[in-house]
Amino acid sequence: MGLEEKLPSGFALTSVEKLAGYMRKNSLWPATFGLACCAIEMMAAGAGRYDLARFGMEVFRASPRQADLMIVAGRVSNKMAPVLRQIYDQMPGPKWVIAMGACASSGGMFNNYAIVQGVDHVVPVDIYLPGCPPRPEMLMDAILKLHDHIGHEKLGVNRAQVIREVEAAALAAKPTHQLNGLLR
Amino acid sequence: MAENPLVPTSGEFGLEKAAAESAMIPNEPPASFAKQLQGFWVTLRAMFKKPNTVQYPEVKAPTEARFHGRHQLNRHEDGLEKCIGCELCAWACPADAILVEGANNTEGAQFSPGERYGAVYQINYLRCIFCGLCIEACPTRALTMTNEYELADNDRGKLIFEKEDLLAPLRQGMLMPPHPMYPGSDDGSYYRGEVTGSHPSQEPTHHA
Amino acid sequence: MTPEALTEVEMITVVIDGFEVTVPKGTLIIRAAEKLGIQIPRFCDHPLLAPAGACRQCLVDVEINGRAFPKPQASCTIPVENNMIVKTQLTSPVAEKAQKGIMEFLLINHPLDCPVCDKGGECPLQNQAMSTGRGESRYEGVKRTFEKPVAISTQVLLDRERCVLCARCTRFSDQIAGDPFITLNERGALQQVGIYEKDPFESYYSGNTVQICPVGALTGASYRFRSRPFDLVSTPSACEHCASGCAIRTDVRRGKTLRRLAGEDASVNEEWNCDKGRWAFKYLSSKERIATPLLRGADGELHEASWPEALAAAATALKGKRVGVLVGGRATVEDAYAYSKFARVTLGTNDIDFRARSHSDEEASFLATAALNAKTTYFDIDKADKVVLLGFEPEDESPIVFLRIFKQVKKRALSVVTVAAFASRGSQKLKATLIPVVAGNEAAAISALEGLTEKSVVLVGERLNESAGALSAVVELLAKSNAKLGWIPRRSGERGALQSGAIANLLPGGRPVSDPAARVDVAAAWGVESLPTTAGKSTAEILAAASAKELDAVVVAGVDPLDISAEALTQLLNTYVLSFEIAHSAVTAIADVVLPVAAITEKSGSFLDWEGRPRAFTKAIEESLTRSDLRILSMLAYEMGTPINLPSVAATAREIAALGNWDGAKASFTPAKSNKSLKLAAGEAVLSSWRLLLDLGTLQAGEPNLAGTARPATANISQSRADSLGVAEGEAITVSTARGSITLPAHITAMADGSVWLARNSDGSQTIATLGIVGGEVVSVVKA
């Protein structure tokens, strides 16, 4: 990803991870991706009463080149999906995605041909945020959970190790159509 | 040549009038330095106002009492579940977020008063739009909404809440089902509010 | 009713709500109104049951010749007449008020159970309370309560509080099924549906009462609280159990079949089906279902394998080898056709047989001639002057045929003759004349039958082949009397498999293998140079050859070896076995390659019922990933290098249609003689047996509620044998062969003295597994 990836791995890596995580999580720059009603709540979160500036992320950048967090706020139509993906691709790494609200998370009540049934069909999502729309506190809760996640992100060989483990777990997982839960 | 009706004439839309009005605004320099400072007065005044920012993660402002938050499956006063697995909430749900399967209450395993209880109860919070139609549909007031809203998660699977995630905690005097109904009562007595707590004979000693 | 019958009927014109409508004489007002599109609310009225006028919900104002009835009348009991003027709730305030009043009465004691009631969402009472009832109840008293629910059998639950006393269930049991176990008890406000104390509601048709109950008073134990109508995706289907050919409706939720209902088909099952067809479907979602191909490894164990692996292994094992194919009796027409084509084209053999049961060469000849050309239908039973049952118990082996005969017995005392070991409960209900025979002597009894005309219907069960010469006697009888023949196998796929040529002596469309012209015909259609000419083997011969290593491999598709003989499984041990199965079974346990196939709800296709009528069905579980037999056979044939080109069910059906039926020279029947003369010593008898409807069949597995109503197995003997053994009714007797013995309570009934009868596959009475025989052999009978 960045310079930190080039750092020599070894005994100091854990401390480097902590430092990099601390810095990264306190300087997120969100890209504007307000698509529908959720965007109003996202704007409210940026305004005085909720004040995202407290977390160092008051500036929503209109250019993806200057952003590393995409808050997909609203329903993504199939026509919007390639645009969304392009913006995501244009963002420099490391980058994160929050699916804000039911529509971005799963399509919500719009279970129809026009709406992407969950934005994770298009981009990898780090945090799913329920709500229709979620109130600004809920968005901040999601952002804080993401902060926590970023703060503990691994680097270098540790990261490669984590990726291998996740991949192995995904391969071993039972397919969703075989998951029964409590169903008889 | 006939005039094209689609092209606005200069008289339309009040364009001429607007031009005349803007020409009337005097564009003069400010009268004095004090006048210039007047604009900063607004900013200065705001600096001494109490900030209206809610310090969210540290301070959690209470929501309105009727805020639509996470659902809860309530219990009768003796701990039996109110849900009868009728699926009316699932029917009412516009987002198809609820899945219910009913099952038989048996003599050895009574979860709710009467014959039927909800064996499977899932709410998919990725779909749920918190509209509350399920609450209106519920015939036994088993399903209500709490004010809890911190639901975000990084795993889709964890956002499908199962029955045990949704059930209300046991309050004083409640027993964990399955246990028999209050002695001498039928399901009607529960709905009439005649059961106000558990009875020692309901304790599931002989079922354990 | 046939079209020619319609023309004879007198037509009557009535005025309903100001509109004239002309209907046949005898039509009820409620149905004449339906013809105009006027819906009169009703509960007790059912087009297939006699009018009862029990619920009074259909009250209308009626006027004849200018004279009005003083009070509103029940439109479901009054036939139309000339000069009749009817005013329904749409035009008559009196009728509307009367209907609302009745609805209020019905609801007074009806509990507010809708949220927990299985009928909620598809309930006529719910719907009509919305359309005809009041918004708010004026009743403030205490509702009448009963104990709920009462299990009137293991599979039907009765909730008397909900009952509106429409008498649909009791009328059905009495008029349609002939099992009046369920009646209305008490009178007045206490009137309630009940069962006789000593007789539980053990009808084979009890599920229909659940379906026609207009409220939730009768519910099925298996479907209880499982789902809601709005959750279910319904697909019209065909029943896979027997050859009756019922139309059914399959209701699926989340990829799982939750219930099945009788479908409507006036020419086959009307609106009914049997409990087996309704409730025996748990095998579809059993834990034993196979999801992936299985391949026997070097360690001798079966291991999960990928499709390409399994197909490659099977192809290598079968290619260029001598292979026999056992198809089984529940393949669809298209699947059976694929097996037939696979055997002839890819394997180059005629060694294919669908008869996974007792069989004979005489039968093969009979099937290729008489049975294949039989055109008897349910309508012929309706019009018959006499019905003869040969080796066939309709209630146990084809329940809808039983209902059809029973309807005529009830209506016009149709004469029924049965040649059987004893008069079963079904025969008794049909008031059949019993010609008792000792198994093996059927031929003589059949030859002695008299009084048949061309309107008579002779129904031959598949079991008749167990008696040598009996089928020859049938052919003779038919030639003598011109009576109509119906061959009724027990399984749904047999008629279709016969038509598709999944038998050694026939190619698809009834073309005889022995006829060179027929072979050329099929070879041209299939685009191959020639078809195998050597005579093929029957099921028993295939098994014997496999055991003697004269065959290198056997393809076994959905066959339970215990249906064939006690030795069938051991005969397969010596050979390479390729198994097509839906679930783990005795065959998959010894198979070298197991290929999982789609069950009935997971594929489309068609059956031919005993009439030869196509019963097409579509996939009920859309998201299923399983493949049908023909798809796998196609892949396998492709892998083996000689493709059969059957990519889909639709393409196969098109190919079958294009091939058509054989119009060349028909095969001729080769009669066989009855050659057995059994000498009986004291304490010996000849065994007869047949399968009861509800027994230990594989497809009934996993449904204890259904099994709870299976009739208990008994050993039936005659009075004189009982006297000589010194046993009374219900005392245990032991029936044994050298292989084993069965001890059951004796049931004394009218039957030939030389005979003893056992259920073939019931709990505690599995004749093939225990005794090693199905019948026609000498067994010893002693007091236990």
PDB file of N, CA and C in Angstrom, chain C residues 144 146 160 165 183-195 197:
ATOM      1  N   ARG C 144     -68.225 -20.547  23.754  1.00  0.00           N
ATOM      2  CA  ARG C 144     -68.211 -21.972  24.090  1.00  0.00           C
ATOM      3  C   ARG C 144     -66.804 -22.515  23.827  1.00  0.00           C
ATOM      4  N   PHE C 146     -64.075 -25.951  23.894  1.00  0.00           N
ATOM      5  CA  PHE C 146     -63.857 -27.388  23.955  1.00  0.00           C
ATOM      6  C   PHE C 146     -62.374 -27.613  24.182  1.00  0.00           C
ATOM      7  N   ARG C 160     -62.682 -28.421  17.845  1.00  0.00           N
ATOM      8  CA  ARG C 160     -64.141 -28.293  17.733  1.00  0.00           C
ATOM      9  C   ARG C 160     -64.629 -26.867  17.928  1.00  0.00           C
ATOM     10  N   LEU C 165     -69.820 -26.583  11.683  1.00  0.00           N
ATOM     11  CA  LEU C 165     -70.789 -27.649  11.486  1.00  0.00           C
ATOM     12  C   LEU C 165     -71.317 -27.703  10.054  1.00  0.00           C
ATOM     13  N   THR C 183     -68.286 -38.333  12.395  1.00  0.00           N
ATOM     14  CA  THR C 183     -69.697 -37.962  12.312  1.00  0.00           C
ATOM     15  C   THR C 183     -69.969 -36.740  13.158  1.00  0.00           C
ATOM     16  N   LEU C 184     -71.198 -36.259  13.060  1.00  0.00           N
ATOM     17  CA  LEU C 184     -71.626 -35.177  13.946  1.00  0.00           C
ATOM     18  C   LEU C 184     -72.308 -35.798  15.155  1.00  0.00           C
ATOM     19  N   ASN C 185     -71.829 -35.477  16.342  1.00  0.00           N
ATOM     20  CA  ASN C 185     -72.420 -35.983  17.574  1.00  0.00           C
ATOM     21  C   ASN C 185     -73.213 -34.870  18.244  1.00  0.00           C
ATOM     22  N   GLU C 186     -74.062 -35.253  19.163  1.00  0.00           N
ATOM     23  CA  GLU C 186     -74.856 -34.318  19.969  1.00  0.00           C
ATOM     24  C   GLU C 186     -75.734 -33.462  19.052  1.00  0.00           C
ATOM     25  N   ARG C 187     -76.514 -32.625  19.655  1.00  0.00           N
ATOM     26  CA  ARG C 187     -77.406 -31.771  18.889  1.00  0.00           C
ATOM     27  C   ARG C 187     -77.412 -30.369  19.471  1.00  0.00           C
ATOM     28  N   GLY C 188     -77.931 -29.439  18.699  1.00  0.00           N
ATOM     29  CA  GLY C 188     -78.068 -28.071  19.180  1.00  0.00           C
ATOM     30  C   GLY C 188     -76.722 -27.409  19.370  1.00  0.00           C
ATOM     31  N   ALA C 189     -76.620 -26.608  20.412  1.00  0.00           N
ATOM     32  CA  ALA C 189     -75.398 -25.824  20.612  1.00  0.00           C
ATOM     33  C   ALA C 189     -74.200 -26.712  20.891  1.00  0.00           C
ATOM     34  N   LEU C 190     -74.451 -27.936  21.351  1.00  0.00           N
ATOM     35  CA  LEU C 190     -73.343 -28.824  21.689  1.00  0.00           C
ATOM     36  C   LEU C 190     -72.910 -29.684  20.514  1.00  0.00           C
ATOM     37  N   GLN C 191     -73.589 -29.522  19.362  1.00  0.00           N
ATOM     38  CA  GLN C 191     -73.254 -30.379  18.228  1.00  0.00           C
ATOM     39  C   GLN C 191     -71.772 -30.221  17.880  1.00  0.00           C
ATOM     40  N   GLN C 192     -71.124 -31.344  17.590  1.00  0.00           N
ATOM     41  CA  GLN C 192     -69.689 -31.306  17.331  1.00  0.00           C
ATOM     42  C   GLN C 192     -69.293 -32.491  16.458  1.00  0.00           C
ATOM     43  N   VAL C 193     -68.199 -32.313  15.758  1.00  0.00           N
ATOM     44  CA  VAL C 193     -67.660 -33.407  14.966  1.00  0.00           C
ATOM     45  C   VAL C 193     -66.948 -34.366  15.905  1.00  0.00           C
ATOM     46  N   GLY C 194     -67.147 -35.649  15.699  1.00  0.00           N
ATOM     47  CA  GLY C 194     -66.473 -36.605  16.574  1.00  0.00           C
ATOM     48  C   GLY C 194     -66.180 -37.901  15.844  1.00  0.00           C
ATOM     49  N   ILE C 195     -65.429 -38.754  16.506  1.00  0.00           N
ATOM     50  CA  ILE C 195     -65.138 -40.063  15.949  1.00  0.00           C
ATOM     51  C   ILE C 195     -65.737 -41.111  16.859  1.00  0.00           C
ATOM     52  N   GLU C 197     -65.771 -44.035  19.379  1.00  0.00           N
ATOM     53  CA  GLU C 197     -64.790 -44.255  20.432  1.00  0.00           C
ATOM     54  C   GLU C 197     -63.826 -45.378  20.093  1.00  0.00           C
TER      55      GLU C 197
END
